[in-house]
Coordinates of C-alpha atoms and ligand atoms in Angstrom, one line a residue:
M1 CA -50.5 -110.4 -51.5
Y2 CA -51.2 -106.7 -51.1
Q3 CA -54.8 -105.9 -50.4
N4 CA -56.3 -102.4 -50.6
P5 CA -56.6 -101.2 -47.0
K6 CA -60.0 -100.6 -45.5
K7 CA -61.1 -97.0 -45.8
F8 CA -62.9 -94.9 -43.2
T9 CA -66.6 -94.7 -43.7
E10 CA -68.2 -91.5 -44.6
S11 CA -69.6 -91.1 -41.2
E12 CA -66.4 -91.9 -39.4
R13 CA -64.6 -89.3 -41.5
S14 CA -67.1 -86.7 -40.8
K15 CA -66.8 -87.4 -37.1
Q16 CA -63.1 -86.9 -37.3
D17 CA -63.4 -83.8 -39.3
K18 CA -66.0 -82.5 -36.9
R19 CA -63.8 -83.1 -33.9
L20 CA -60.8 -81.3 -35.5
S21 CA -62.9 -78.4 -36.7
E22 CA -64.5 -78.0 -33.3
L23 CA -61.1 -78.1 -31.6
R24 CA -59.8 -75.5 -34.0
D25 CA -62.7 -73.2 -33.5
K26 CA -62.4 -73.6 -29.8
S27 CA -58.7 -72.8 -29.8
K28 CA -59.6 -69.5 -31.4
E29 CA -62.0 -68.5 -28.7
G30 CA -59.3 -67.4 -26.2
G31 CA -60.8 -66.4 -22.9
G32 CA -64.2 -65.7 -24.5
E33 CA -66.0 -62.8 -26.0
K34 CA -66.3 -60.8 -22.8
R35 CA -62.7 -60.8 -22.0
K36 CA -61.9 -60.0 -25.6
Q37 CA -64.2 -57.0 -25.3
N38 CA -62.4 -56.0 -22.1
Q39 CA -59.2 -56.1 -23.9
H40 CA -60.6 -53.9 -26.7
D41 CA -62.1 -51.5 -24.1
K42 CA -58.7 -51.0 -22.7
G43 CA -57.5 -50.0 -26.2
K44 CA -55.7 -53.2 -26.6
L45 CA -55.8 -55.8 -29.4
T46 CA -56.1 -59.5 -28.9
A47 CA -53.2 -61.8 -29.3
R48 CA -54.5 -63.1 -32.6
E49 CA -55.1 -59.6 -34.0
R50 CA -51.6 -58.7 -33.1
I51 CA -50.2 -61.7 -35.0
E52 CA -52.3 -60.7 -38.0
L53 CA -50.7 -57.3 -38.0
L54 CA -47.2 -58.6 -37.6
I55 CA -47.1 -61.6 -40.0
D56 CA -47.6 -61.5 -43.8
E57 CA -51.2 -62.3 -44.7
S58 CA -52.1 -66.0 -44.7
S59 CA -48.5 -67.0 -43.8
F60 CA -49.0 -67.8 -40.1
V61 CA -48.8 -71.4 -39.1
E62 CA -50.0 -72.0 -35.5
I63 CA -48.5 -74.9 -33.5
D64 CA -49.5 -76.3 -30.1
A65 CA -52.9 -74.8 -30.4
F66 CA -54.4 -77.7 -28.4
V67 CA -51.9 -77.6 -25.6
V68 CA -53.5 -77.3 -22.1
H69 CA -52.1 -76.9 -18.6
Q70 CA -51.8 -80.0 -16.4
N71 CA -52.4 -78.2 -13.1
E72 CA -54.9 -79.9 -10.8
K73 CA -54.7 -77.4 -7.9
F74 CA -57.1 -74.5 -7.1
N75 CA -59.8 -76.2 -9.2
M76 CA -57.8 -75.5 -12.3
S77 CA -58.6 -78.9 -13.8
E78 CA -62.1 -77.5 -14.5
N79 CA -60.7 -74.7 -16.6
K80 CA -58.3 -75.8 -19.3
P81 CA -58.4 -73.3 -22.2
L82 CA -56.8 -74.5 -25.4
G83 CA -53.5 -72.9 -26.1
D84 CA -52.9 -72.0 -22.4
G85 CA -52.7 -68.3 -22.9
V86 CA -50.1 -68.0 -25.7
I87 CA -50.3 -68.4 -29.4
T88 CA -47.2 -69.7 -31.0
G89 CA -46.0 -70.5 -34.5
Y90 CA -44.2 -69.3 -37.5
G91 CA -44.8 -67.3 -40.6
T92 CA -43.1 -64.7 -42.8
I93 CA -42.5 -60.9 -42.5
A94 CA -41.8 -59.3 -45.9
G95 CA -41.3 -62.9 -47.1
R96 CA -38.7 -63.8 -44.5
P97 CA -39.4 -66.6 -42.0
V98 CA -39.8 -65.7 -38.3
F99 CA -41.0 -67.4 -35.2
V100 CA -43.5 -65.7 -33.0
Y101 CA -45.3 -66.0 -29.7
S102 CA -48.1 -63.8 -28.6
Q103 CA -49.4 -63.9 -25.0
D104 CA -53.2 -64.0 -24.7
F105 CA -54.3 -61.8 -21.8
T106 CA -57.9 -63.1 -22.1
I107 CA -56.7 -66.5 -20.7
F108 CA -55.6 -66.3 -17.1
G109 CA -54.3 -62.8 -17.8
G110 CA -51.7 -64.2 -20.2
S111 CA -49.9 -65.6 -17.1
L112 CA -47.2 -68.0 -17.6
G113 CA -47.4 -71.6 -16.3
R114 CA -45.5 -74.8 -17.3
A115 CA -47.5 -75.4 -20.5
Q116 CA -47.2 -71.8 -21.8
A117 CA -43.5 -71.8 -21.1
T118 CA -43.0 -75.1 -22.9
K119 CA -44.8 -73.7 -25.9
I120 CA -42.6 -70.6 -25.9
C121 CA -39.4 -72.7 -25.5
K122 CA -40.4 -74.8 -28.4
V123 CA -40.6 -71.9 -30.9
M124 CA -37.4 -70.5 -29.5
D125 CA -35.7 -73.9 -30.1
L126 CA -37.1 -74.1 -33.6
A127 CA -36.0 -70.5 -34.3
V128 CA -32.4 -71.3 -33.2
K129 CA -32.3 -74.6 -35.2
T130 CA -33.6 -73.0 -38.3
G131 CA -31.7 -69.6 -38.0
C132 CA -34.8 -67.4 -37.9
P133 CA -35.5 -64.3 -35.7
V134 CA -38.0 -64.8 -32.8
I135 CA -40.5 -62.1 -31.9
G136 CA -42.4 -62.1 -28.6
L137 CA -45.6 -60.1 -28.2
L138 CA -45.9 -59.8 -24.4
D139 CA -49.0 -59.1 -22.4
S140 CA -49.1 -61.0 -19.2
G141 CA -49.8 -60.9 -15.5
G142 CA -46.5 -62.8 -14.9
A143 CA -45.9 -66.1 -13.2
R144 CA -49.2 -68.1 -13.0
I145 CA -49.9 -67.9 -9.3
Q146 CA -51.8 -71.2 -9.2
E147 CA -48.8 -73.1 -10.6
G148 CA -46.2 -72.1 -8.1
V149 CA -42.7 -73.2 -8.8
D150 CA -43.6 -74.7 -12.1
S151 CA -44.2 -71.2 -13.5
L152 CA -40.9 -70.0 -12.1
A153 CA -39.2 -73.0 -13.7
G154 CA -40.9 -72.1 -17.0
Y155 CA -39.4 -68.6 -16.8
G156 CA -36.0 -70.0 -16.0
D157 CA -36.2 -72.2 -19.1
I158 CA -37.0 -69.2 -21.2
F159 CA -34.2 -67.0 -19.8
F160 CA -31.8 -69.8 -20.4
R161 CA -32.9 -70.0 -24.1
N162 CA -32.8 -66.2 -24.5
T163 CA -29.2 -66.4 -23.4
Q164 CA -28.3 -69.3 -25.6
A165 CA -29.9 -67.7 -28.6
S166 CA -28.2 -64.4 -28.0
G167 CA -25.9 -63.5 -30.9
V168 CA -27.2 -66.4 -32.9
I169 CA -30.6 -65.1 -34.0
P170 CA -32.2 -61.7 -33.5
Q171 CA -34.6 -61.6 -30.6
I172 CA -37.3 -58.9 -30.5
S173 CA -39.7 -58.3 -27.6
I174 CA -42.8 -56.2 -28.2
I175 CA -44.4 -55.2 -24.8
L176 CA -48.1 -54.5 -25.3
G177 CA -49.5 -54.9 -21.8
P178 CA -48.1 -55.7 -18.4
C179 CA -44.7 -57.4 -18.1
A180 CA -44.1 -57.6 -14.4
G181 CA -41.9 -59.3 -11.8
G182 CA -39.1 -61.6 -13.0
A183 CA -40.9 -61.8 -16.3
V184 CA -39.1 -58.6 -17.3
Y185 CA -35.9 -60.5 -17.6
S186 CA -36.9 -62.3 -20.8
P187 CA -37.3 -59.1 -22.8
S188 CA -34.2 -57.7 -21.1
L189 CA -32.2 -60.6 -22.4
T190 CA -33.4 -60.0 -26.0
D191 CA -31.8 -57.6 -28.4
F192 CA -34.6 -55.1 -28.8
I193 CA -37.6 -54.0 -26.7
L194 CA -40.5 -52.1 -28.3
M195 CA -43.2 -50.6 -26.2
N196 CA -46.6 -49.1 -26.9
R197 CA -46.9 -45.6 -25.5
T198 CA -49.9 -46.1 -23.3
N199 CA -50.5 -49.7 -22.5
S200 CA -47.1 -51.2 -21.8
F201 CA -45.6 -51.5 -18.4
M202 CA -42.4 -53.2 -17.2
F203 CA -41.3 -53.3 -13.6
V204 CA -39.7 -55.8 -11.3
T205 CA -42.0 -55.0 -8.4
G206 CA -45.4 -53.3 -8.9
P207 CA -46.8 -50.2 -7.2
E208 CA -48.3 -52.1 -4.3
V209 CA -45.0 -53.8 -3.3
V210 CA -43.2 -50.5 -3.8
K211 CA -45.6 -48.8 -1.4
A212 CA -45.3 -51.6 1.2
V213 CA -41.5 -51.6 1.1
T214 CA -40.6 -48.0 0.5
G215 CA -43.8 -46.0 1.2
E216 CA -43.6 -44.5 -2.2
E217 CA -46.9 -44.1 -4.1
V218 CA -46.5 -44.4 -7.8
S219 CA -48.7 -45.2 -10.8
F220 CA -48.1 -48.1 -13.1
Y221 CA -47.1 -45.7 -15.8
D222 CA -44.7 -43.6 -13.7
L223 CA -43.1 -46.8 -12.4
G224 CA -42.6 -48.6 -15.6
G225 CA -44.4 -47.1 -18.6
S226 CA -42.9 -46.4 -22.0
D227 CA -41.7 -42.9 -21.0
V228 CA -39.7 -44.3 -18.1
H229 CA -38.0 -47.0 -20.2
S230 CA -37.4 -44.8 -23.3
T231 CA -36.1 -41.8 -21.5
L232 CA -34.6 -42.9 -18.1
T233 CA -33.6 -46.6 -18.1
G234 CA -33.0 -46.9 -21.9
I235 CA -34.1 -50.5 -22.0
C236 CA -36.8 -49.6 -24.6
H237 CA -35.5 -49.1 -28.1
L238 CA -38.6 -48.0 -29.9
V239 CA -42.0 -46.6 -28.9
G240 CA -45.2 -46.6 -31.0
D241 CA -48.2 -44.4 -30.3
T242 CA -50.5 -47.3 -31.1
E243 CA -50.2 -51.1 -31.1
E244 CA -50.3 -50.9 -34.9
E245 CA -47.5 -48.4 -35.0
T246 CA -45.4 -50.4 -32.5
I247 CA -45.8 -53.6 -34.6
D248 CA -44.9 -51.7 -37.8
L249 CA -41.7 -50.4 -36.1
S250 CA -40.7 -54.0 -35.3
K251 CA -41.1 -54.9 -39.0
K252 CA -39.0 -52.0 -40.1
L253 CA -36.4 -52.9 -37.5
L254 CA -36.3 -56.5 -38.9
S255 CA -35.7 -55.2 -42.4
Y256 CA -32.2 -54.1 -41.3
L257 CA -31.3 -57.4 -39.7
P258 CA -30.0 -60.7 -41.0
A259 CA -31.9 -63.9 -40.1
N260 CA -29.0 -65.2 -38.0
N261 CA -25.3 -64.8 -37.3
L262 CA -24.2 -66.7 -40.4
D263 CA -26.4 -64.7 -42.7
D264 CA -25.9 -61.3 -44.2
P265 CA -28.5 -58.5 -43.7
P266 CA -30.8 -58.0 -46.6
I267 CA -29.8 -55.5 -49.3
E268 CA -32.4 -52.9 -50.0
L269 CA -31.4 -50.6 -52.8
N270 CA -32.9 -47.2 -52.9
E271 CA -32.5 -44.3 -55.3
S272 CA -30.2 -42.0 -53.2
E273 CA -29.7 -38.3 -53.5
E274 CA -26.0 -37.7 -54.3
N275 CA -26.2 -34.0 -55.1
N276 CA -26.8 -32.9 -51.5
Q277 CA -23.4 -33.9 -50.3
L278 CA -22.2 -30.3 -50.6
E279 CA -24.6 -29.4 -47.8
L280 CA -22.4 -31.2 -45.3
A281 CA -19.7 -28.5 -45.2
D282 CA -22.3 -25.9 -44.4
L283 CA -23.6 -27.8 -41.4
I284 CA -20.5 -27.3 -39.3
P285 CA -20.4 -24.1 -37.4
K286 CA -17.3 -22.0 -37.4
E287 CA -17.1 -21.8 -33.6
E288 CA -16.0 -25.0 -32.1
N289 CA -18.4 -25.0 -29.2
E290 CA -21.5 -24.2 -31.3
P291 CA -23.7 -27.2 -31.7
Y292 CA -25.2 -28.7 -34.9
D293 CA -27.4 -31.7 -35.5
M294 CA -25.3 -34.8 -36.1
K295 CA -28.5 -36.6 -37.3
R296 CA -28.6 -34.3 -40.3
V297 CA -25.0 -35.4 -41.2
I298 CA -26.0 -39.0 -41.0
E299 CA -29.2 -38.5 -43.1
I300 CA -27.2 -36.8 -45.9
I301 CA -24.5 -39.4 -46.0
A302 CA -26.7 -42.5 -45.7
D303 CA -29.1 -43.8 -48.4
T304 CA -32.1 -41.5 -48.6
D305 CA -34.6 -42.1 -45.7
S306 CA -32.6 -45.1 -44.5
F307 CA -31.5 -43.9 -41.1
F308 CA -33.5 -45.7 -38.4
E309 CA -32.7 -44.4 -35.0
L310 CA -32.9 -46.5 -31.8
Q311 CA -33.3 -45.2 -28.2
D312 CA -33.8 -41.7 -29.5
E313 CA -35.1 -40.3 -26.3
W314 CA -32.4 -41.7 -24.0
S315 CA -28.9 -40.4 -23.6
K316 CA -29.3 -38.1 -26.6
N317 CA -25.7 -37.1 -26.5
I318 CA -25.0 -40.2 -28.5
V319 CA -27.0 -41.3 -31.6
V320 CA -27.3 -45.0 -32.4
G321 CA -29.3 -46.8 -35.1
F322 CA -29.2 -48.5 -38.4
A323 CA -28.9 -47.1 -41.9
R324 CA -28.0 -48.3 -45.3
M325 CA -25.1 -47.4 -47.6
N326 CA -25.8 -48.5 -51.2
G327 CA -28.4 -50.8 -49.8
I328 CA -26.1 -52.4 -47.2
T329 CA -27.1 -52.3 -43.5
V330 CA -24.6 -50.4 -41.3
G331 CA -24.8 -49.8 -37.5
I332 CA -24.4 -46.1 -36.7
I333 CA -22.7 -44.7 -33.6
A334 CA -22.4 -40.9 -33.5
N335 CA -21.7 -38.2 -30.9
Q336 CA -24.5 -35.6 -30.9
P337 CA -23.1 -32.0 -30.3
L338 CA -26.7 -30.8 -29.6
Y339 CA -26.7 -32.5 -26.2
L340 CA -23.9 -32.1 -23.6
G341 CA -21.7 -31.0 -26.4
G342 CA -21.6 -34.6 -27.5
A343 CA -19.6 -35.7 -24.4
I344 CA -19.7 -39.3 -23.4
D345 CA -21.5 -40.0 -20.1
Y346 CA -22.1 -43.4 -18.5
H347 CA -25.4 -43.9 -20.3
A348 CA -24.0 -43.0 -23.7
A349 CA -21.2 -45.5 -23.2
D350 CA -23.7 -48.2 -22.4
K351 CA -26.0 -47.3 -25.3
A352 CA -23.2 -47.3 -27.9
S353 CA -21.6 -50.5 -26.5
R354 CA -24.8 -52.5 -26.8
L355 CA -25.3 -51.6 -30.5
I356 CA -21.7 -52.3 -31.3
R357 CA -21.9 -55.8 -29.8
F358 CA -25.2 -56.5 -31.6
C359 CA -23.6 -55.4 -34.9
D360 CA -20.5 -57.5 -34.3
S361 CA -22.6 -60.6 -33.6
F362 CA -24.7 -60.1 -36.8
N363 CA -22.2 -59.2 -39.5
I364 CA -23.2 -55.6 -39.6
P365 CA -20.4 -53.1 -40.3
I366 CA -20.1 -50.3 -37.8
L367 CA -19.9 -46.7 -39.0
T368 CA -18.9 -44.1 -36.4
F369 CA -19.2 -40.3 -36.7
V370 CA -17.0 -38.5 -34.2
D371 CA -17.4 -35.1 -32.6
V372 CA -16.6 -35.5 -29.0
P373 CA -15.1 -33.1 -26.5
G374 CA -14.3 -35.9 -24.0
F375 CA -15.9 -37.9 -21.2
M376 CA -18.5 -36.0 -19.2
P377 CA -16.9 -34.6 -16.1
G378 CA -18.7 -34.4 -12.7
L379 CA -19.2 -36.0 -9.3
K380 CA -22.3 -37.9 -10.5
Q381 CA -20.5 -39.3 -13.5
E382 CA -17.5 -40.5 -11.5
H383 CA -19.7 -41.9 -8.7
E384 CA -22.0 -43.6 -11.1
G385 CA -19.0 -45.4 -12.6
I386 CA -18.1 -43.6 -15.8
I387 CA -14.8 -45.5 -15.6
R388 CA -16.5 -48.9 -15.8
H389 CA -19.1 -47.8 -18.4
G390 CA -16.5 -46.0 -20.5
A391 CA -14.4 -49.2 -20.4
K392 CA -17.4 -51.1 -21.9
L393 CA -17.3 -48.9 -24.9
L394 CA -13.5 -49.4 -25.4
Y395 CA -14.0 -53.1 -25.0
A396 CA -16.9 -53.3 -27.5
Y397 CA -15.0 -51.4 -30.2
S398 CA -11.8 -53.4 -29.6
E399 CA -13.6 -56.7 -29.6
A400 CA -15.7 -56.1 -32.8
T401 CA -14.2 -57.8 -35.8
V402 CA -16.8 -56.6 -38.4
P403 CA -15.8 -53.9 -40.7
K404 CA -15.3 -50.7 -38.7
I405 CA -15.1 -47.2 -40.4
S406 CA -14.9 -43.9 -38.6
V407 CA -15.2 -40.3 -39.7
I408 CA -13.9 -37.5 -37.4
I409 CA -16.1 -34.5 -38.2
R410 CA -14.8 -32.0 -35.7
K411 CA -13.6 -32.6 -32.2
A412 CA -11.8 -35.8 -31.1
Y413 CA -10.3 -35.0 -27.8
G414 CA -8.5 -37.0 -25.1
G415 CA -9.6 -40.4 -24.1
A416 CA -12.8 -39.9 -26.1
Y417 CA -10.7 -39.7 -29.3
I418 CA -9.4 -43.2 -28.5
V419 CA -12.7 -44.7 -27.5
M420 CA -14.7 -43.5 -30.5
S421 CA -13.5 -46.1 -33.0
S422 CA -9.9 -44.8 -33.3
K423 CA -7.3 -46.7 -35.3
H424 CA -5.8 -47.9 -32.1
L425 CA -8.9 -50.0 -31.4
G426 CA -8.6 -51.9 -34.6
T427 CA -10.8 -49.6 -36.8
D428 CA -10.1 -50.5 -40.5
I429 CA -10.6 -47.2 -42.2
N430 CA -10.3 -43.9 -40.3
L431 CA -11.4 -40.8 -42.2
A432 CA -11.3 -37.2 -41.0
W433 CA -12.8 -34.1 -42.4
S434 CA -10.5 -31.1 -42.9
T435 CA -12.5 -29.5 -40.0
A436 CA -11.3 -32.2 -37.6
E437 CA -9.4 -31.3 -34.4
I438 CA -7.6 -34.2 -32.8
A439 CA -6.0 -33.2 -29.5
V440 CA -5.6 -34.1 -25.9
M441 CA -8.1 -31.4 -25.1
G442 CA -9.7 -28.2 -26.4
A443 CA -7.3 -25.3 -27.4
E444 CA -8.4 -22.9 -24.6
G445 CA -8.3 -25.5 -21.9
A446 CA -4.8 -26.6 -23.0
A447 CA -3.6 -22.9 -23.1
R448 CA -4.9 -22.4 -19.6
I449 CA -3.1 -25.4 -18.2
L450 CA 0.2 -24.9 -20.1
H451 CA 0.4 -21.2 -19.4
R452 CA -1.2 -20.9 -16.0
K453 CA 1.7 -18.9 -14.6
K454 CA 2.1 -16.5 -17.5
L455 CA -1.6 -15.8 -17.5
K456 CA -1.6 -15.0 -13.8
E457 CA 1.2 -12.5 -14.3
A458 CA 0.0 -11.0 -17.6
E459 CA -1.3 -7.4 -17.8
D460 CA -4.0 -8.3 -20.3
P461 CA -4.7 -12.0 -19.5
E462 CA -7.6 -12.1 -22.0
K463 CA -5.4 -11.2 -24.9
V464 CA -2.6 -13.5 -23.8
L465 CA -5.1 -16.3 -23.4
A466 CA -6.4 -15.6 -26.9
D467 CA -2.9 -15.7 -28.3
F468 CA -2.0 -18.9 -26.6
T469 CA -5.3 -20.5 -27.7
Q470 CA -4.7 -19.5 -31.3
Q471 CA -1.2 -20.9 -31.1
F472 CA -2.5 -24.2 -29.8
K473 CA -5.2 -24.3 -32.4
D474 CA -2.7 -23.7 -35.2
E475 CA -0.6 -26.6 -33.9
F476 CA -3.2 -29.2 -32.9
A477 CA -6.7 -28.2 -34.0
N478 CA -6.5 -30.0 -37.3
P479 CA -6.3 -33.6 -38.5
Y480 CA -2.8 -33.4 -40.0
Q481 CA -0.7 -34.4 -37.0
A482 CA -2.8 -37.6 -36.8
A483 CA -2.6 -38.0 -40.6
E484 CA 1.2 -37.7 -40.5
K485 CA 1.4 -40.6 -38.2
G486 CA -1.2 -42.8 -40.0
Y487 CA -3.7 -42.7 -37.2
V488 CA -6.0 -41.2 -39.8
D489 CA -5.9 -42.9 -43.1
K490 CA -7.3 -40.0 -45.2
V491 CA -8.3 -36.4 -44.7
I492 CA -11.3 -35.7 -46.9
F493 CA -13.7 -33.0 -47.9
P494 CA -17.1 -33.4 -46.3
E495 CA -18.7 -34.0 -49.7
E496 CA -16.4 -37.0 -50.3
T497 CA -17.6 -38.8 -47.2
R498 CA -20.5 -40.9 -48.8
R499 CA -18.3 -42.1 -51.6
E500 CA -15.3 -42.9 -49.3
I501 CA -17.5 -44.9 -47.0
A502 CA -19.2 -46.8 -49.8
V503 CA -15.8 -47.7 -51.3
A504 CA -14.4 -48.7 -47.9
L505 CA -17.5 -50.9 -47.2
H506 CA -17.0 -52.6 -50.6
L507 CA -13.3 -53.2 -49.8
L508 CA -14.1 -54.6 -46.3
Q509 CA -16.9 -56.9 -47.4
N510 CA -14.6 -59.9 -47.2
K511 CA -12.8 -58.8 -44.1
R512 CA -11.4 -61.6 -42.0
D513 CA -10.3 -61.0 -38.5
H514 CA -10.2 -63.1 -35.4
L515 CA -9.9 -62.8 -31.6
P516 CA -7.4 -64.8 -29.5
R517 CA -8.5 -68.3 -28.6
R518 CA -10.3 -68.2 -25.3
K519 CA -13.7 -69.2 -23.8
H520 CA -14.8 -65.6 -23.8
G521 CA -13.4 -62.2 -22.7
I522 CA -14.7 -60.4 -19.7
S523 CA -16.4 -57.2 -20.8
P524 CA -16.4 -54.7 -17.8
V525 CA -20.2 -55.0 -17.4
Ligands
HXC1 C1 -52.9 -66.1 -12.6 C2 -53.6 -64.0 -13.2 C3 -52.4 -63.5 -13.0 C4 -51.3 -64.3 -12.5 C5 -53.7 -61.9 -13.7 N1 -54.4 -63.0 -13.7 N2 -52.4 -62.1 -13.3 N3 -53.9 -65.3 -13.0 N4 -51.7 -65.6 -12.3 N5 -50.1 -63.8 -12.3 C6 -55.8 -63.2 -14.1 C7 -56.8 -62.5 -13.1 O1 -57.1 -63.3 -12.0 C8 -58.0 -62.2 -14.0 O2 -58.7 -63.4 -14.2 C9 -57.3 -62.0 -15.4 O3 -56.0 -62.5 -15.3 C10 -57.2 -60.5 -15.7 O4 -56.6 -59.8 -14.6 P1 -57.2 -58.5 -14.0 O5 -56.5 -58.2 -12.7 O6 -58.7 -58.5 -14.0 O7 -56.7 -57.5 -15.1 P2 -56.2 -56.0 -14.9 O8 -57.1 -55.2 -14.1 O9 -55.9 -55.5 -16.3 O10 -54.7 -56.1 -14.2 C11 -53.7 -56.8 -14.8 C12 -52.5 -56.9 -13.8 C13 -53.1 -57.7 -12.5 C14 -51.9 -55.6 -13.5 C15 -51.5 -57.8 -14.5 O11 -53.8 -58.8 -13.0 C16 -52.0 -58.1 -11.6 O12 -51.4 -57.3 -10.9 N6 -51.7 -59.4 -11.7 C17 -50.7 -60.0 -10.9 C18 -49.3 -59.5 -11.3 C19 -48.2 -60.2 -10.5 O13 -48.0 -59.8 -9.4 N7 -47.7 -61.3 -11.1 C20 -46.7 -62.0 -10.5 C21 -45.4 -61.3 -10.7 S1 -44.1 -62.1 -10.0 P3 -60.2 -63.5 -14.5 O14 -60.6 -64.9 -14.4 O15 -60.9 -62.6 -13.5 O16 -60.3 -63.0 -15.9 C22 -43.6 -62.9 -11.3 C23 -42.4 -63.8 -10.9 C24 -41.7 -64.2 -12.2 O17 -44.0 -62.9 -12.4 C25 -40.4 -64.8 -11.7 C26 -39.6 -65.2 -12.9 C27 -38.3 -65.6 -12.5

């Protein structure tokens, strides 16, 4: 017969409660008040303060708070701080679930040993299983020196998971302190890297090693600060002036993204200005070589205030980012005539390819605005591999099966016409403004090549060149030859662009397309 089980006595229960409460309090101590103060003195927040800024109020659920390292060497058994230098868990951002880990610099400099790595791997595994984004807040001295190969193994486990999760869930890395040595390869495998302007550093070998090997003397900042990575290497997508701003940027970024590759991005409707579309025609200068700001074109066409640019300080000749059209997230790729005339150089090709591949993995339509005089000529470009980098862009567009829409604004010359989301690469809807010029090259260049002999012999070569140029312009500097052949689906007035794109997006929302059966293609990386 069932008997009521024996209950804990009051004193037993209070002992249990006390133990749990003490452990909980202890796990929140981090490396102690002094080290927390050091962190603040450097202008940095603690790991917990960062999570509070990132995650919706009261939504954070910490896991593995009592995990400790198992290392016995170097007297480490006497120092086993709870949590082992990383806070992990889940919560919501704008009500949407995310997984997060935040390295705690106050515990062994946030360095990564076996236990810390296992904690990070656990949240990554949970994020993949549940189809939620994972966000890392990084602030670490790298591999925990006392743990030797165990810490290297831990990094390896993380890199493996970063790769497995790629294209399945969005992965965001926010660098808020040092990120040195092989540790840099985890963020580099994620989709987006954000840095704080003053306190973030990423380098494979630090200033001391650099000096020993090459004799170069360089500061942390000049070697791998936010300026380096947002203007030179391009690995940093967004920079915040403060930690608060950097974390806010990550939340804004997330608002454009789906939770996983089977999900659709959230729809965010916004009252949009429709009456300013007439401004578009006035933006384009009469002279074909005069620049204008492509960002303004994007801002007018997209939902009001929805354009969110990425990597804005790197390879400025191409603009990439997200925007919304009637609330729907789109990926934007656009030549920028303000820099290098909008020509595609090897960095621009990389920058655009990366966002195209991200969008394709995450069901985000790709919207391309074209005004491109060609690939960037020059010894440096050829020697740095513009052939290989340009091929990546061709590959990325050709491989993408999400809805693809392009608008040729002005120039679309030569190979760059093909590469910038042309019909030939499987673009679904190709629009062109009446100002579009689709040709093998610019009118004057073409006239010079075709009529070299006549120009040499002419009495007034300037006039003859002008005449030939005009002739060539009349013939080719328009969108109609391409429209006659169906390479452009529709020639439109600038003010019709927003509506045409919105209608095309609606049409393409149920697009189905597939690639040939194969393990994977080989992008020319
Ligand atoms: C163990 C570490 C540590 C590490 C820092 N600490 N880095 N403990 N392993 N890698 C500890 C320090 O001993 C110190 O402990 C505390 O963290 C704070 O460090 P400080 O040096 O006082 O801080 P700061 O002056 O701000 O300098 C931060 C730093 C510096 C620039 C990160 O600590 C540093 O250079 N660390 C080593 C970086 C490094 O070379 N890591 C290995 C990279 S190779 P106390 O007890 O005094 O508070 C690597 C390989 C990965 O990571 C390979 C993956 C494939």
